[in-house]
PDB file of C-alpha atoms in Angstrom:
ATOM      1  CA  MET A   1    -159.478-111.826  57.954  1.00 57.00           C
ATOM      2  CA  ASP A   2    -162.497-110.241  56.293  1.00 82.00           C
ATOM      3  CA  ARG A   3    -163.538-111.069  52.725  1.00 78.00           C
ATOM      4  CA  ARG A   4    -162.879-107.583  51.371  1.00 83.00           C
ATOM      5  CA  ARG A   5    -159.294-107.586  52.579  1.00 87.00           C
ATOM      6  CA  ILE A   6    -158.706-111.106  51.253  1.00 81.00           C
ATOM      7  CA  GLY A   7    -160.092-110.028  47.870  1.00 82.00           C
ATOM      8  CA  ALA A   8    -157.929-106.900  47.774  1.00 88.00           C
ATOM      9  CA  GLU A   9    -154.827-108.946  48.574  1.00 88.00           C
ATOM     10  CA  ALA A  10    -155.687-111.460  45.836  1.00 89.00           C
ATOM     11  CA  GLU A  11    -156.158-108.646  43.292  1.00 93.00           C
ATOM     12  CA  CYS A  12    -152.837-107.084  44.295  1.00 93.00           C
ATOM     13  CA  LEU A  13    -151.093-110.459  43.949  1.00 91.00           C
ATOM     14  CA  ALA A  14    -152.739-111.014  40.552  1.00 94.00           C
ATOM     15  CA  GLN A  15    -151.703-107.580  39.284  1.00 96.00           C
ATOM     16  CA  GLU A  16    -148.093-108.128  40.409  1.00 94.00           C
ATOM     17  CA  PHE A  17    -148.132-111.527  38.671  1.00 94.00           C
ATOM     18  CA  LEU A  18    -149.396-110.026  35.388  1.00 97.00           C
ATOM     19  CA  VAL A  19    -147.101-106.988  35.452  1.00 97.00           C
ATOM     20  CA  ALA A  20    -144.125-109.323  35.956  1.00 96.00           C
ATOM     21  CA  ARG A  21    -145.239-111.023  32.712  1.00 96.00           C
ATOM     22  CA  GLY A  22    -145.281-107.790  30.732  1.00 97.00           C
ATOM     23  CA  LEU A  23    -148.864-106.522  31.033  1.00 98.00           C
ATOM     24  CA  HIS A  24    -149.474-102.846  31.793  1.00 98.00           C
ATOM     25  CA  PRO A  25    -152.152-101.920  34.359  1.00 97.00           C
ATOM     26  CA  LEU A  26    -154.779 -99.375  33.363  1.00 97.00           C
ATOM     27  CA  LEU A  27    -157.543 -99.652  35.988  1.00 96.00           C
ATOM     28  CA  THR A  28    -158.307-101.582  39.138  1.00 95.00           C
ATOM     29  CA  ASN A  29    -161.744-102.180  40.618  1.00 95.00           C
ATOM     30  CA  TYR A  30    -163.668-100.363  37.906  1.00 97.00           C
ATOM     31  CA  ARG A  31    -167.211-100.088  39.278  1.00 95.00           C
ATOM     32  CA  CYS A  32    -170.456 -99.094  37.615  1.00 96.00           C
ATOM     33  CA  ARG A  33    -174.127-100.017  38.005  1.00 94.00           C
ATOM     34  CA  ALA A  34    -173.622-102.961  35.641  1.00 92.00           C
ATOM     35  CA  GLY A  35    -170.913-104.593  37.751  1.00 93.00           C
ATOM     36  CA  GLU A  36    -167.225-104.490  38.592  1.00 95.00           C
ATOM     37  CA  LEU A  37    -164.025-105.245  36.725  1.00 97.00           C
ATOM     38  CA  ASP A  38    -161.212-106.388  39.003  1.00 96.00           C
ATOM     39  CA  LEU A  39    -158.285-105.510  36.724  1.00 98.00           C
ATOM     40  CA  VAL A  40    -157.996-103.873  33.311  1.00 98.00           C
ATOM     41  CA  LEU A  41    -154.596-104.100  31.644  1.00 98.00           C
ATOM     42  CA  ARG A  42    -152.942-103.869  28.235  1.00 97.00           C
ATOM     43  CA  GLU A  43    -150.923-106.596  26.634  1.00 97.00           C
ATOM     44  CA  GLY A  44    -149.528-105.251  23.389  1.00 95.00           C
ATOM     45  CA  ALA A  45    -152.498-103.968  21.386  1.00 94.00           C
ATOM     46  CA  ALA A  46    -155.056-105.931  23.432  1.00 97.00           C
ATOM     47  CA  LEU A  47    -157.240-104.727  26.273  1.00 98.00           C
ATOM     48  CA  VAL A  48    -157.268-107.467  28.917  1.00 98.00           C
ATOM     49  CA  VAL A  49    -160.124-107.597  31.427  1.00 98.00           C
ATOM     50  CA  VAL A  50    -159.184-109.849  34.335  1.00 97.00           C
ATOM     51  CA  GLU A  51    -161.479-111.477  36.881  1.00 95.00           C
ATOM     52  CA  VAL A  52    -159.573-112.477  40.017  1.00 95.00           C
ATOM     53  CA  ARG A  53    -160.927-115.429  41.989  1.00 89.00           C
ATOM     54  CA  ARG A  54    -159.512-116.799  45.207  1.00 85.00           C
ATOM     55  CA  ARG A  55    -160.617-119.900  47.010  1.00 67.00           C
ATOM     56  CA  GLY A  56    -159.348-120.982  50.389  1.00 57.00           C
ATOM     57  CA  SER A  57    -160.752-124.476  49.955  1.00 48.00           C
ATOM     58  CA  MET A  58    -161.187-126.921  47.096  1.00 48.00           C
ATOM     59  CA  ARG A  59    -164.424-128.190  48.675  1.00 48.00           C
ATOM     60  CA  PHE A  60    -166.677-126.634  46.021  1.00 46.00           C
ATOM     61  CA  GLY A  61    -164.214-126.708  43.116  1.00 47.00           C
ATOM     62  CA  GLY A  62    -161.297-124.465  42.378  1.00 49.00           C
ATOM     63  CA  ALA A  63    -161.298-120.716  42.024  1.00 48.00           C
ATOM     64  CA  GLY A  64    -161.631-120.911  38.246  1.00 52.00           C
ATOM     65  CA  ALA A  65    -164.788-123.006  38.533  1.00 55.00           C
ATOM     66  CA  SER A  66    -166.545-120.245  40.480  1.00 60.00           C
ATOM     67  CA  ILE A  67    -167.218-117.991  37.477  1.00 71.00           C
ATOM     68  CA  ASP A  68    -170.727-118.784  36.321  1.00 80.00           C
ATOM     69  CA  ALA A  69    -172.761-117.456  33.372  1.00 87.00           C
ATOM     70  CA  ARG A  70    -174.329-114.722  35.503  1.00 89.00           C
ATOM     71  CA  LYS A  71    -170.891-113.427  36.544  1.00 89.00           C
ATOM     72  CA  ARG A  72    -169.665-113.509  32.931  1.00 90.00           C
ATOM     73  CA  ARG A  73    -172.694-111.451  31.826  1.00 92.00           C
ATOM     74  CA  ARG A  74    -172.018-108.863  34.551  1.00 93.00           C
ATOM     75  CA  ILE A  75    -168.392-108.597  33.452  1.00 95.00           C
ATOM     76  CA  GLY A  76    -169.537-108.158  29.844  1.00 95.00           C
ATOM     77  CA  ARG A  77    -171.962-105.378  30.806  1.00 95.00           C
ATOM     78  CA  ALA A  78    -169.344-103.612  32.946  1.00 97.00           C
ATOM     79  CA  THR A  79    -166.882-103.836  30.049  1.00 97.00           C
ATOM     80  CA  ARG A  80    -169.408-102.231  27.687  1.00 96.00           C
ATOM     81  CA  HIS A  81    -169.834 -99.409  30.229  1.00 97.00           C
ATOM     82  CA  LEU A  82    -166.050 -99.026  30.466  1.00 97.00           C
ATOM     83  CA  LEU A  83    -165.827 -98.633  26.692  1.00 97.00           C
ATOM     84  CA  LEU A  84    -168.618 -96.023  26.715  1.00 96.00           C
ATOM     85  CA  THR A  85    -166.824 -93.955  29.340  1.00 96.00           C
ATOM     86  CA  HIS A  86    -163.296 -94.498  27.947  1.00 96.00           C
ATOM     87  CA  PRO A  87    -163.668 -94.059  24.161  1.00 96.00           C
ATOM     88  CA  HIS A  88    -159.905 -94.290  23.548  1.00 95.00           C
ATOM     89  CA  LEU A  89    -160.105 -97.992  24.469  1.00 96.00           C
ATOM     90  CA  ARG A  90    -162.855 -98.869  21.970  1.00 95.00           C
ATOM     91  CA  SER A  91    -160.538 -99.693  19.087  1.00 95.00           C
ATOM     92  CA  LEU A  92    -158.600-102.324  21.052  1.00 96.00           C
ATOM     93  CA  PRO A  93    -159.391-106.021  20.776  1.00 96.00           C
ATOM     94  CA  ILE A  94    -160.656-107.320  24.135  1.00 97.00           C
ATOM     95  CA  ARG A  95    -159.689-110.509  25.910  1.00 96.00           C
ATOM     96  CA  PHE A  96    -161.265-111.818  29.119  1.00 96.00           C
ATOM     97  CA  ASP A  97    -158.828-113.614  31.399  1.00 96.00           C
ATOM     98  CA  VAL A  98    -159.121-115.199  34.822  1.00 94.00           C
ATOM     99  CA  ILE A  99    -156.525-115.337  37.558  1.00 94.00           C
ATOM    100  CA  ALA A 100    -157.453-118.231  39.829  1.00 90.00           C
ATOM    101  CA  ILE A 101    -155.739-118.404  43.198  1.00 88.00           C
ATOM    102  CA  ASP A 102    -156.303-121.662  45.025  1.00 77.00           C
ATOM    103  CA  ALA A 103    -155.007-121.235  48.560  1.00 72.00           C
ATOM    104  CA  GLY A 104    -156.550-124.442  49.871  1.00 61.00           C
ATOM    105  CA  THR A 105    -154.148-126.794  48.098  1.00 56.00           C
ATOM    106  CA  ALA A 106    -150.884-128.329  49.229  1.00 54.00           C
ATOM    107  CA  LEU A 107    -149.038-125.938  46.906  1.00 54.00           C
ATOM    108  CA  PRO A 108    -151.023-122.686  46.714  1.00 59.00           C
ATOM    109  CA  GLY A 109    -150.653-121.229  43.296  1.00 82.00           C
ATOM    110  CA  ILE A 110    -151.819-118.897  40.622  1.00 89.00           C
ATOM    111  CA  GLN A 111    -153.422-120.131  37.434  1.00 89.00           C
ATOM    112  CA  TRP A 112    -153.664-117.669  34.535  1.00 93.00           C
ATOM    113  CA  ILE A 113    -156.470-118.612  32.168  1.00 92.00           C
ATOM    114  CA  ARG A 114    -156.081-116.518  29.017  1.00 95.00           C
ATOM    115  CA  GLY A 115    -159.238-116.019  26.976  1.00 92.00           C
ATOM    116  CA  ALA A 116    -161.299-117.750  29.670  1.00 90.00           C
ATOM    117  CA  PHE A 117    -164.602-116.552  28.196  1.00 88.00           C
ATOM    118  CA  SER A 118    -166.065-114.118  25.703  1.00 84.00           C
ATOM    119  CA  ALA A 119    -168.476-111.234  26.151  1.00 73.00           C
ATOM    120  CA  GLU A 120    -171.169-113.333  24.470  1.00 66.00           C
ATOM    121  CA  ASP A 121    -170.971-116.156  27.072  1.00 54.00           C
TER     122      ASP A 121
END
């Protein structure tokens, strides 16, 4: 299976997981020159930007461990672009979450890390 298809399936699984927990999807795969946002949802009054990470093996750490400072900066820049192009979202508080899907474990599962990082990271 190619990486793009695996990523799309992980994002779909993550969105279903979050919607089942009461979040409302706004955008998927928001792309701009600054980067990409996997999922953008609302939870109450908050705008939730979600990075979806899937790992098929624990060899190099779990999925959550794969989000480095460079990736966090790209997400921050893409979020700033999103707010410039969608002014109605500017007044909402923003939270950055991670959905980590570790498929290489005995019990594959989803880990939801709320407030995983800030835009300043």
